[in-house]
Tab-separated table of C-alpha atoms and ligand atoms in Angstrom:
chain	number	residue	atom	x	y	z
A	25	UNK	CA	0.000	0.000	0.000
A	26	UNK	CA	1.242	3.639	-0.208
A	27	UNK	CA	0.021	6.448	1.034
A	28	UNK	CA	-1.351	9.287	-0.309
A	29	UNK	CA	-3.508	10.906	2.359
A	30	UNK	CA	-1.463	12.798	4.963
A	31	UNK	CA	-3.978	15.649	5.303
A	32	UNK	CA	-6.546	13.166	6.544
A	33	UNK	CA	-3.873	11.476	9.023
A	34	UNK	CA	-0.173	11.461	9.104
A	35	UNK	CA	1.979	8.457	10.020
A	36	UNK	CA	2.905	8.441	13.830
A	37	UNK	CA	6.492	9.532	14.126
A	38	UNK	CA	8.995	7.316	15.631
A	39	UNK	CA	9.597	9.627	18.466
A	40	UNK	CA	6.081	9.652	19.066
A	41	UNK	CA	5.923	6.136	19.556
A	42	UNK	CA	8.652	5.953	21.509
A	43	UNK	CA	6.769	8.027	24.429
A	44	UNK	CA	3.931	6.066	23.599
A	45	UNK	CA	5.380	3.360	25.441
A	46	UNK	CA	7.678	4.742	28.006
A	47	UNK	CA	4.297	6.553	28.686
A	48	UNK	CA	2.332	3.412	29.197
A	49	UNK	CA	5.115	2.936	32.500
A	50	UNK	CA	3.804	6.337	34.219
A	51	UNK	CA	0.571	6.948	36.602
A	52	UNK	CA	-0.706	9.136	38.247
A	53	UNK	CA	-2.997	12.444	37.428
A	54	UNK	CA	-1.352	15.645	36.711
A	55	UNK	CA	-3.252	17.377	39.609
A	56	UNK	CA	-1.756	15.359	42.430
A	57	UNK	CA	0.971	17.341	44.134
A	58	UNK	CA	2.364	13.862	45.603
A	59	UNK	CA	5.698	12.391	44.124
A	60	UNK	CA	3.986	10.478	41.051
A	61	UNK	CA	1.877	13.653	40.143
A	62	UNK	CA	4.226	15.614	39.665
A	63	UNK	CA	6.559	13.285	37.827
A	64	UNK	CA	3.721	13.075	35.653
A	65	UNK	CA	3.095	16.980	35.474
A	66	UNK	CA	6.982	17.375	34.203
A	67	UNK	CA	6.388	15.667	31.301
A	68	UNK	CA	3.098	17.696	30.461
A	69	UNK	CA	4.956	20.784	31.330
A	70	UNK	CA	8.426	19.635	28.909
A	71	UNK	CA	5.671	18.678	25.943
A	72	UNK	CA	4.107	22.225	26.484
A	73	UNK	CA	7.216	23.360	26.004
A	74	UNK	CA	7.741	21.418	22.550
A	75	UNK	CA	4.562	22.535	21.275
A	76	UNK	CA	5.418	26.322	22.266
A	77	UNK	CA	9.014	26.231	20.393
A	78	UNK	CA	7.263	24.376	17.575
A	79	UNK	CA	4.825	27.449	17.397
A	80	UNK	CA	7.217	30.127	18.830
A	81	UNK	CA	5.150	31.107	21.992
A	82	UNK	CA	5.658	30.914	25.555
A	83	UNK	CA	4.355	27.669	27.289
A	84	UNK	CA	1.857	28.920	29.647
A	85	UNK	CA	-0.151	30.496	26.251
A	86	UNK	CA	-0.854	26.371	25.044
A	87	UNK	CA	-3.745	24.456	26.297
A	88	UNK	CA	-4.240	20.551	25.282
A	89	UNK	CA	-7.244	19.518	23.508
A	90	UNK	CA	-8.911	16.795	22.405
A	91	UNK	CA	-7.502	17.752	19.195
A	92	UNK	CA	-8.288	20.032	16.108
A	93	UNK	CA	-11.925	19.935	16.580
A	94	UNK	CA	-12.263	21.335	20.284
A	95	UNK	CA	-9.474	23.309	19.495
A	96	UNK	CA	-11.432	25.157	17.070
A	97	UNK	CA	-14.889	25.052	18.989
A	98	UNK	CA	-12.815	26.485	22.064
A	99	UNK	CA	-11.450	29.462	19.852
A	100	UNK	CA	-14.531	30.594	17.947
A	101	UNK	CA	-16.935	30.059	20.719
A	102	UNK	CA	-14.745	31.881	23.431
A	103	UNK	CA	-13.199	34.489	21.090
A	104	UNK	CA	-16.700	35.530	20.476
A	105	UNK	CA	-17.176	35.971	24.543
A	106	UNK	CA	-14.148	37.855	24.382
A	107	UNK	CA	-15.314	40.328	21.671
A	108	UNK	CA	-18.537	40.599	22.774
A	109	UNK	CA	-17.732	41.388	27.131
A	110	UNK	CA	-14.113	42.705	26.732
A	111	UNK	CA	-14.578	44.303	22.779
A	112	UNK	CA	-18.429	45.249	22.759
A	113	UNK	CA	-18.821	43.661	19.410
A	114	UNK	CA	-20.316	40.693	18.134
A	115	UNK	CA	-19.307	40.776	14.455
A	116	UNK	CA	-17.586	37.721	13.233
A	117	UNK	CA	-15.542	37.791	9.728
A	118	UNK	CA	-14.418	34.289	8.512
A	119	UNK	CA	-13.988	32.527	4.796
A	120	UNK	CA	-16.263	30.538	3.284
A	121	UNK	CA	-13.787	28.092	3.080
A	122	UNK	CA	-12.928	27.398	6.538
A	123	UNK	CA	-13.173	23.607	7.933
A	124	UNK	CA	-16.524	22.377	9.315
A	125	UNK	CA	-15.389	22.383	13.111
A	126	UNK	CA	-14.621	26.466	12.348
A	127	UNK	CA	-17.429	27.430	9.547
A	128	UNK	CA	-20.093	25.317	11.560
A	129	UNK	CA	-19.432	26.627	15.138
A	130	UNK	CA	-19.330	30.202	13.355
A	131	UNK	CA	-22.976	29.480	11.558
A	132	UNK	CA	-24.338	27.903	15.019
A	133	UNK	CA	-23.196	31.211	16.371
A	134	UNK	CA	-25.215	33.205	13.144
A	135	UNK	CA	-28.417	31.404	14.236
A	136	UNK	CA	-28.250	32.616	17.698
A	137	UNK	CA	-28.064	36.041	16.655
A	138	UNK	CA	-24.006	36.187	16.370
A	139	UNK	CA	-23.551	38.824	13.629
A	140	UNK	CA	-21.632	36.951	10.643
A	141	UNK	CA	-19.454	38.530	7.631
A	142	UNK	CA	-18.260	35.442	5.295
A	143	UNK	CA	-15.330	36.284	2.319
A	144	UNK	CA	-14.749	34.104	-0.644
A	145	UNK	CA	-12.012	32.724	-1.632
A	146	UNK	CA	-11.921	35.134	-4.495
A	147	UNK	CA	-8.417	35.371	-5.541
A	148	UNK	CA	-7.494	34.806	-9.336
A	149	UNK	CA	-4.420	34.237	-11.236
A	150	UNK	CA	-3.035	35.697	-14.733
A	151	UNK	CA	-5.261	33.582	-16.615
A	152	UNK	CA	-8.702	34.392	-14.324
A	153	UNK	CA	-8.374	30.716	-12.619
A	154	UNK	CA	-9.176	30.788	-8.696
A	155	UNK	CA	-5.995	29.977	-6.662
A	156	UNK	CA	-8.459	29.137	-3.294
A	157	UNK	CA	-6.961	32.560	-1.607
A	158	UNK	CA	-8.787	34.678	-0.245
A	159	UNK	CA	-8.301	38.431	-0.399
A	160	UNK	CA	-7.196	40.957	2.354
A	161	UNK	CA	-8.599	43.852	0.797
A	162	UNK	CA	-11.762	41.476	0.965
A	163	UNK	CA	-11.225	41.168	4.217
A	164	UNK	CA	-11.097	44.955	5.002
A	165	UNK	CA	-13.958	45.661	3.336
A	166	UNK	CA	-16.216	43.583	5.927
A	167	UNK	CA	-13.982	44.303	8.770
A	168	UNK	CA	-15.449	47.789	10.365
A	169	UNK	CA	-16.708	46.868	14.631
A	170	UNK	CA	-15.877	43.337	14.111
A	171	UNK	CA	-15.093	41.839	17.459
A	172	UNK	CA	-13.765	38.246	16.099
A	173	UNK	CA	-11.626	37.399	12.962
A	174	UNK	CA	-11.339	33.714	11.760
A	175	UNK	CA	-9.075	32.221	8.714
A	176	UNK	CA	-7.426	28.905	8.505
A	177	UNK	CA	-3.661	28.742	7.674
A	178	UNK	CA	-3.688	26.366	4.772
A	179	UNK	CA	-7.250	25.072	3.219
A	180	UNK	CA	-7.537	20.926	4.301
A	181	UNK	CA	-8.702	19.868	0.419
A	182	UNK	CA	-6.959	22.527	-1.303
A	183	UNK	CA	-3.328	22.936	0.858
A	184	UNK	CA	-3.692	26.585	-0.455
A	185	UNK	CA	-2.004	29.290	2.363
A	186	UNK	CA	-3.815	32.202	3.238
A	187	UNK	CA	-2.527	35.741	3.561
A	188	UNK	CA	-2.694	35.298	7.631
A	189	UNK	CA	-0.173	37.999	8.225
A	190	UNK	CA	-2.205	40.712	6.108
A	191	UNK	CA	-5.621	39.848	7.295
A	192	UNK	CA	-4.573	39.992	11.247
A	193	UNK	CA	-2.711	43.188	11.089
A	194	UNK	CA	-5.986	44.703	9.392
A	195	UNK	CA	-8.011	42.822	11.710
A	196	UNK	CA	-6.135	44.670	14.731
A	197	UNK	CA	-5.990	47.829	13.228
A	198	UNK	CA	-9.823	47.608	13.346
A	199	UNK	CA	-9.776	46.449	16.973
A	200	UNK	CA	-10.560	42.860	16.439
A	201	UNK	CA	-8.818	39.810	17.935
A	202	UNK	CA	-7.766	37.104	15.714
A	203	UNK	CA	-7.992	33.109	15.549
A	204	UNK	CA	-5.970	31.141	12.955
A	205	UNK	CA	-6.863	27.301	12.253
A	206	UNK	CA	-3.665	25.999	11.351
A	207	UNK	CA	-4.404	22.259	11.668
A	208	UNK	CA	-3.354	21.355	8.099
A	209	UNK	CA	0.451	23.606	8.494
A	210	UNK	CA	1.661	23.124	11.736
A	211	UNK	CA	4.481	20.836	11.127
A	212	UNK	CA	4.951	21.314	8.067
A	213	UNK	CA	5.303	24.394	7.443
A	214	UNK	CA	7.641	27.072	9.691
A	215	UNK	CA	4.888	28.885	11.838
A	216	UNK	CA	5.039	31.563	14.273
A	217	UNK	CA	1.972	33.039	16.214
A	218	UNK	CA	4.127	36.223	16.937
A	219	UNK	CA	5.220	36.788	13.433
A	220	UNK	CA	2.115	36.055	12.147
A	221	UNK	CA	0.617	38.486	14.401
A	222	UNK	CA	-2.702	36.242	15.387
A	223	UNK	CA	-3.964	35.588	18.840
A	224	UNK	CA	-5.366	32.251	18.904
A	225	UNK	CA	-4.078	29.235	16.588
A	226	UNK	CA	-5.301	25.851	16.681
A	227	UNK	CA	-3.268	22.404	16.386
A	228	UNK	CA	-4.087	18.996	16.081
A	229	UNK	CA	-1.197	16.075	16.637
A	230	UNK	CA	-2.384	12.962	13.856
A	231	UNK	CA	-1.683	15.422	11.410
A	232	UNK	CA	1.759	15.065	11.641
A	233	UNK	CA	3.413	12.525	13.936
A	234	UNK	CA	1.309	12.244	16.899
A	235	UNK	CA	-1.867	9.834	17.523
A	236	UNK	CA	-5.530	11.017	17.097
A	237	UNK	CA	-7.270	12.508	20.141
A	238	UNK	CA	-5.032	15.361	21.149
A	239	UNK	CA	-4.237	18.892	19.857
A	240	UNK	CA	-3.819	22.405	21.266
A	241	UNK	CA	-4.835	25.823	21.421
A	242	UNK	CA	-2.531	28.949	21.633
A	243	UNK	CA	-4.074	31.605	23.471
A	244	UNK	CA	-1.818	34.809	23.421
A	245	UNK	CA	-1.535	35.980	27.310
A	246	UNK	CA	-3.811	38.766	28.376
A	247	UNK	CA	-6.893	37.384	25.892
A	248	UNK	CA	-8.929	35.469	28.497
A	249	UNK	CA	-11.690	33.104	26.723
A	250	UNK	CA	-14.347	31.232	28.558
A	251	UNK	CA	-13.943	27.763	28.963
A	252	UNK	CA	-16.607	25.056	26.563
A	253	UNK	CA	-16.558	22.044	29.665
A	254	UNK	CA	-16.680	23.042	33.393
A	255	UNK	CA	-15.015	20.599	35.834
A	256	UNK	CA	-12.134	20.488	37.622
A	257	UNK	CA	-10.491	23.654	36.566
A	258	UNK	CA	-7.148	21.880	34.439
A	259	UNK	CA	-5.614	23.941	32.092
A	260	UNK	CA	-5.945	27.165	33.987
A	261	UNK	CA	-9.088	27.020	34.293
A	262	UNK	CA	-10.113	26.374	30.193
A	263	UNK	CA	-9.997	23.344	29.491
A	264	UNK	CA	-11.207	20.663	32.077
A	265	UNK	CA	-10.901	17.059	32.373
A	266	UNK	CA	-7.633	14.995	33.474
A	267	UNK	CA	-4.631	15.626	31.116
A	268	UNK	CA	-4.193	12.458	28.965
A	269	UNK	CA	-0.578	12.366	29.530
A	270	UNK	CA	0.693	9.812	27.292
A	271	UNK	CA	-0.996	11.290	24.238
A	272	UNK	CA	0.639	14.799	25.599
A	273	UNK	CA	3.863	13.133	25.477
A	274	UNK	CA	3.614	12.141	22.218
A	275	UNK	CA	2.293	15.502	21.282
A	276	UNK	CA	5.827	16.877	22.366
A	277	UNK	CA	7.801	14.158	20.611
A	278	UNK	CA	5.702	14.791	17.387
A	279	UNK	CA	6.625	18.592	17.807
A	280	UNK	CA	10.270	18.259	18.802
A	281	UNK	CA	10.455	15.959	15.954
A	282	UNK	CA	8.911	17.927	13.618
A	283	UNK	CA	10.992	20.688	14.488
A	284	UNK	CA	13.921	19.281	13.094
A	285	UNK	CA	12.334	17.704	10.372
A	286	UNK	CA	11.632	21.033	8.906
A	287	UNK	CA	14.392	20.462	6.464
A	288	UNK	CA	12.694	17.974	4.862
A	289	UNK	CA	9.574	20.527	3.750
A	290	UNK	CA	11.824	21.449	0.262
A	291	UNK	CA	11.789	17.365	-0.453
A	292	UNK	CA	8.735	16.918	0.129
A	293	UNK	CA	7.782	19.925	-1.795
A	294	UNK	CA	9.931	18.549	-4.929
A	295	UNK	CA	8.126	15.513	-4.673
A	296	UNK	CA	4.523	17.017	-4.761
A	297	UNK	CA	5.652	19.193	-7.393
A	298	UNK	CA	6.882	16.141	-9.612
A	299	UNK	CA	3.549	14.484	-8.945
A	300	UNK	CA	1.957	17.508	-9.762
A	301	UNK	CA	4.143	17.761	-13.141
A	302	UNK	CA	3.321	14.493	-14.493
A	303	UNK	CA	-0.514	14.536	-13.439
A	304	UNK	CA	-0.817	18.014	-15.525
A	305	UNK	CA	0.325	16.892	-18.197
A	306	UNK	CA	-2.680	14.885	-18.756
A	307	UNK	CA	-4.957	16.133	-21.753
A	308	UNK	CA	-8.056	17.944	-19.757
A	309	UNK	CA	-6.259	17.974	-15.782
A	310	UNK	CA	-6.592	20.917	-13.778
A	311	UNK	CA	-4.552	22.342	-10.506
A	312	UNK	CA	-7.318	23.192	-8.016
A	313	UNK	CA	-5.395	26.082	-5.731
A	314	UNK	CA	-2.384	27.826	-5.966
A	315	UNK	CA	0.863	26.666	-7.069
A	316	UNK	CA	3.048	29.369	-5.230
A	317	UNK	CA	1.172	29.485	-1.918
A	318	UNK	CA	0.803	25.709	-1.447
A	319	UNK	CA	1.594	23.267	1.746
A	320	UNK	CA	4.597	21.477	0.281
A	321	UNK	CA	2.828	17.966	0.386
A	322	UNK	CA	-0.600	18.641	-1.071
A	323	UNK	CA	-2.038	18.414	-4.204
A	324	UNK	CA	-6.101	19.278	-5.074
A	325	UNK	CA	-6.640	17.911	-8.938
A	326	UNK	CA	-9.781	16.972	-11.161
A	327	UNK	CA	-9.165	15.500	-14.513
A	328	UNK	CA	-12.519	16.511	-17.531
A	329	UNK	CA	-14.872	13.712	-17.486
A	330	UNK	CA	-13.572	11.448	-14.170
A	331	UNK	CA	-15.469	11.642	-11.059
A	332	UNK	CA	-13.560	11.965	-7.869
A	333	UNK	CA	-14.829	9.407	-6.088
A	334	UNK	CA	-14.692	6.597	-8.919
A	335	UNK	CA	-10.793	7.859	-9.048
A	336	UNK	CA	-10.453	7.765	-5.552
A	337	UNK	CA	-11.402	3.797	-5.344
A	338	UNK	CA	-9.835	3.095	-8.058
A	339	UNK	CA	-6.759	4.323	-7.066
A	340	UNK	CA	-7.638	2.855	-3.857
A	341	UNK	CA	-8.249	-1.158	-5.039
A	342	UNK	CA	-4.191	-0.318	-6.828
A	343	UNK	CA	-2.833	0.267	-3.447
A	344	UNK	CA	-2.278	3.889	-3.308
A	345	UNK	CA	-4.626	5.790	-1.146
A	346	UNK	CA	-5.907	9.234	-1.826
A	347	UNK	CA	-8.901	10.963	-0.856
A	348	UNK	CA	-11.969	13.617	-2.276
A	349	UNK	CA	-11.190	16.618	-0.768
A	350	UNK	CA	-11.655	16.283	2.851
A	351	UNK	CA	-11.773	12.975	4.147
A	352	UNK	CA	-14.744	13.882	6.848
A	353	UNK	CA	-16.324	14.793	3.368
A	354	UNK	CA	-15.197	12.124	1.254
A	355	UNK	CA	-17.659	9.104	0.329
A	356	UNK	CA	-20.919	11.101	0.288
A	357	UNK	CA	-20.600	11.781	-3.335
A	358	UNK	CA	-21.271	15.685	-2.803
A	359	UNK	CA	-19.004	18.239	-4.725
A	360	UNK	CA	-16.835	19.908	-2.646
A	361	UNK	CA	-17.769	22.726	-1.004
A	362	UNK	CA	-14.501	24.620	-1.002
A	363	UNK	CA	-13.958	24.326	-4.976
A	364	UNK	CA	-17.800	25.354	-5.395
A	365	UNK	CA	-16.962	28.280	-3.639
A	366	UNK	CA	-13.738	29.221	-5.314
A	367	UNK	CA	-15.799	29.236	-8.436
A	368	UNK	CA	-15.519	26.046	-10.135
A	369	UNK	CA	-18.380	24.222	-11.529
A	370	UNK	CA	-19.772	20.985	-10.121
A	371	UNK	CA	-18.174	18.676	-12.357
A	372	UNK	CA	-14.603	19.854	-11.663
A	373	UNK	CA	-16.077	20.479	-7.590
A	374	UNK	CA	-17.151	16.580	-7.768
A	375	UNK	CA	-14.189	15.601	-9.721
A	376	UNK	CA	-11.764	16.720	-7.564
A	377	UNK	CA	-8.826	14.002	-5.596
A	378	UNK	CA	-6.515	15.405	-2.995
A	379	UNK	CA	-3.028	13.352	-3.149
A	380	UNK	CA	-0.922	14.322	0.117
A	381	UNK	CA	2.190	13.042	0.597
A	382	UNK	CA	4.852	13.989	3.825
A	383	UNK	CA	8.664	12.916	4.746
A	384	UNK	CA	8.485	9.270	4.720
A	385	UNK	CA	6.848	9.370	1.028
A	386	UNK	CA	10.006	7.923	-1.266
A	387	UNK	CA	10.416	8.498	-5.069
A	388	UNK	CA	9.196	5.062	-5.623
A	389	UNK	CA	6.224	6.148	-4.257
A	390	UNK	CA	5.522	8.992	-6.387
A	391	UNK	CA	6.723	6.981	-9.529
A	392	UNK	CA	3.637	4.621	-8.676
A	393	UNK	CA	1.132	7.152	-7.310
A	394	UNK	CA	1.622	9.003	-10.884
A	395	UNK	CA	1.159	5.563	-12.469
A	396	UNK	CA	-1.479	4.275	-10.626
A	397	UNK	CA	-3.822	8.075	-10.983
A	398	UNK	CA	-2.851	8.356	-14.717
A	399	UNK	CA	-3.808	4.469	-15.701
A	400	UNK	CA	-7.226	5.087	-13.390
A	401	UNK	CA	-8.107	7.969	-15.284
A	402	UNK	CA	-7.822	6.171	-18.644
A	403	UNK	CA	-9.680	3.145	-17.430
A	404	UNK	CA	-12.569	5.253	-16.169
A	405	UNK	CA	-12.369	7.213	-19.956
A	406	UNK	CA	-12.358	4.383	-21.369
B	27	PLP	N1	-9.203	22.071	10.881
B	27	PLP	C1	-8.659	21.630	9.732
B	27	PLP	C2	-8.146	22.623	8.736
B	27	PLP	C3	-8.593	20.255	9.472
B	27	PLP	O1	-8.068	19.825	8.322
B	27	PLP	C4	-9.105	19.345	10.443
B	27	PLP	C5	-9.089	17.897	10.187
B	27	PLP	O2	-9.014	17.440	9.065
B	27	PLP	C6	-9.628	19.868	11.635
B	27	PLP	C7	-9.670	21.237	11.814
B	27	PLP	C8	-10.153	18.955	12.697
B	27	PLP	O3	-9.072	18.370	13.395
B	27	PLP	P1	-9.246	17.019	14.235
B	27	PLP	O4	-9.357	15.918	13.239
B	27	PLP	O5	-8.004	16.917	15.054
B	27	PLP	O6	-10.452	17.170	15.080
């Protein structure tokens, strides 16, 4: 089998694993102040530490989650609190082509009376084809007395990068705080919350080295959010429940890990691009998002006349797995919402496979992923 599907899950990373086990020898809960508590609290407080220098904040501005999910839930609901007690606003600006766990805690929001400004992604190239950016100046123009600002890093189906950096300095100039889902980048991509200027930013570990089930929230000190779960007060009070500390430990391997692996974004990024090369050249394929502001391992692409799905199990019965777009979306034979709302019809929107590949992927592997998409797309011409 080889794998195409990072974006959905990564691979667990060795040094993940490794804590996996040693963690499976420790006890006792975090909150305990006897000897075993806090032999367990050092190793929260060293993996806080990991996922702060991954991220480039201090540690006490991380909170563990559950993962991605109640990351993002955490930020949009209580950055809304925050701008509506602290700011005095209750405007909301996001993209239309934010993740469900930010776009459908934003709309739940709406239908409570939240009031909600949504921007396309309405960027275009040269040749009038959407790249899957959206624009600041887009931004600005809904940004007057909002309270909350929301855009992902990098889009999950697309990989496309967002101008984060533009949209949260006009987002403070207009007295707004600022939440960045970076779910899809963080890891593989070089990010920092203080040069990127935003105040929240979301995480989630099995997208690149760590299990499922936990992820983080940065919270930039002096922004004080409400907590979702009330309980036993962990996480300063935000995020209650007892720390899972093996998963936390792996968390900080993943991050320390990816750290260093950093150097291997520009392979990575060579392979993708050969993929991406070879794919194109096929008679009627088309790039769905930017080439220039891309993750280095993703790759959104619909070929005339093949549905996504069909391609996706085909590819899949060959051994190489790839997905539809998102994989929470993928096998309910709906077009993609994203590439709908960059502009493209529902034929290229439904015809759409996201290939994602990360450091372990080898040459081989792209050799036969190229292979394996170009022979499924003849086969399903005919
Ligand atoms: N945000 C983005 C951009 C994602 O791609 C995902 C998962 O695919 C999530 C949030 C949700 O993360 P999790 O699966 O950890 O709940």
């Amino acid at each position: 089998m080889i794998y195409a599907d990072w974006a959905a899950d990564a691979p667990i990373c060795d040094s993940a694993k490794a804590s996996l086990v040693s963690g499976m020898e420790l006890f006792g809960n975090s909150s305990s102040v006897h000897a075993a508590g806090l032999s367990v609290r050092a190793v929260i407080e060293e993996a806080r530490e990991a996922v702060a220098a991954l991220i480039g904040c201090d540690a006490d501005e991380v909170y563990f989650t559950s993962g991605g999910t109640e990351a993002d839930n955490l930020a949009v609901l209580g950055g809304y609190e925050y701008a509506k007690c602290v700011l005095g606003r209750d405007v909301i600006v996001t993209s239309t082509i934010e993740h469900a766990a930010v776009l459908k805690t934003v709309r739940n929001l709406e239908s409570n009376g939240a009031d909600v400004r949504y921007v396309d992604a309405a960027e275009r190239d040269a040749s009038g084809e959407a790249t899957g950016r959206v624009l600041a100046r887009d931004f600005a123009d809904k940004i007057e007395g909002a309270g909350l600002v929301c855009l992902m890093y990098a889009n999950n189906e697309t990989g496309t990068i967002q101008p984060i950096r533009e949209v949260a300095e006009l987002a403070h100039e207009a007295g707004a705080i600022v939440f960045c889902d970076a779910v899809q980048a963080v890891g593989h991509v070089k990010i920092n919350v203080r040069e990127l200027g935003v105040d929240m930013l979301s995480l989630s570990g099995h997208k690149f080295g760590a299990p499922g089930g936990i992820g983080a929230l940065y919270v930039r000190r002096r922004i004080t959010i409400p907590p979702m779960m009330h309980g036993g007060g962990q996480e300063r009070g935000l995020r209650s429940g007892t720390l899972p500390t093996m998963l936390i430990s792996a968390l900080g391997a993943a991050c320390t890990e990816a750290n260093c692996d950093m150097a291997h974004e520009e392979s990575v990024r060579a392979l993708r691009d050969y993929i991406a090369g070879e794919l194109l050249s096929i008679d009627g394929a088309h790039r769905n998002g930017s080439a220039e502001y891309a993750l280095p391992g993703v790759l959104n692409i619909s070929f005339d006349g093949v549905g996504g799905e069909e391609l996706a199990n085909l590819c899949g019965l060959r051994g190489v797995c790839v997905s539809t777009g998102s994989a929470c979306h993928s096998g309910n034979g709906i077009a993609s919402e994203v590439l709908l709302s960059m502009g493209f019809d529902t034929d290229r929107a439904g015809g759409a496979i996201r290939i994602s590949i990360g450091h372990s992927t080898t040459e081989s592997d792209a050799h036969e992923i190229v292979r394996t998409v170009r022979d499924s797309v003849a086969l399903i011409r005919g």
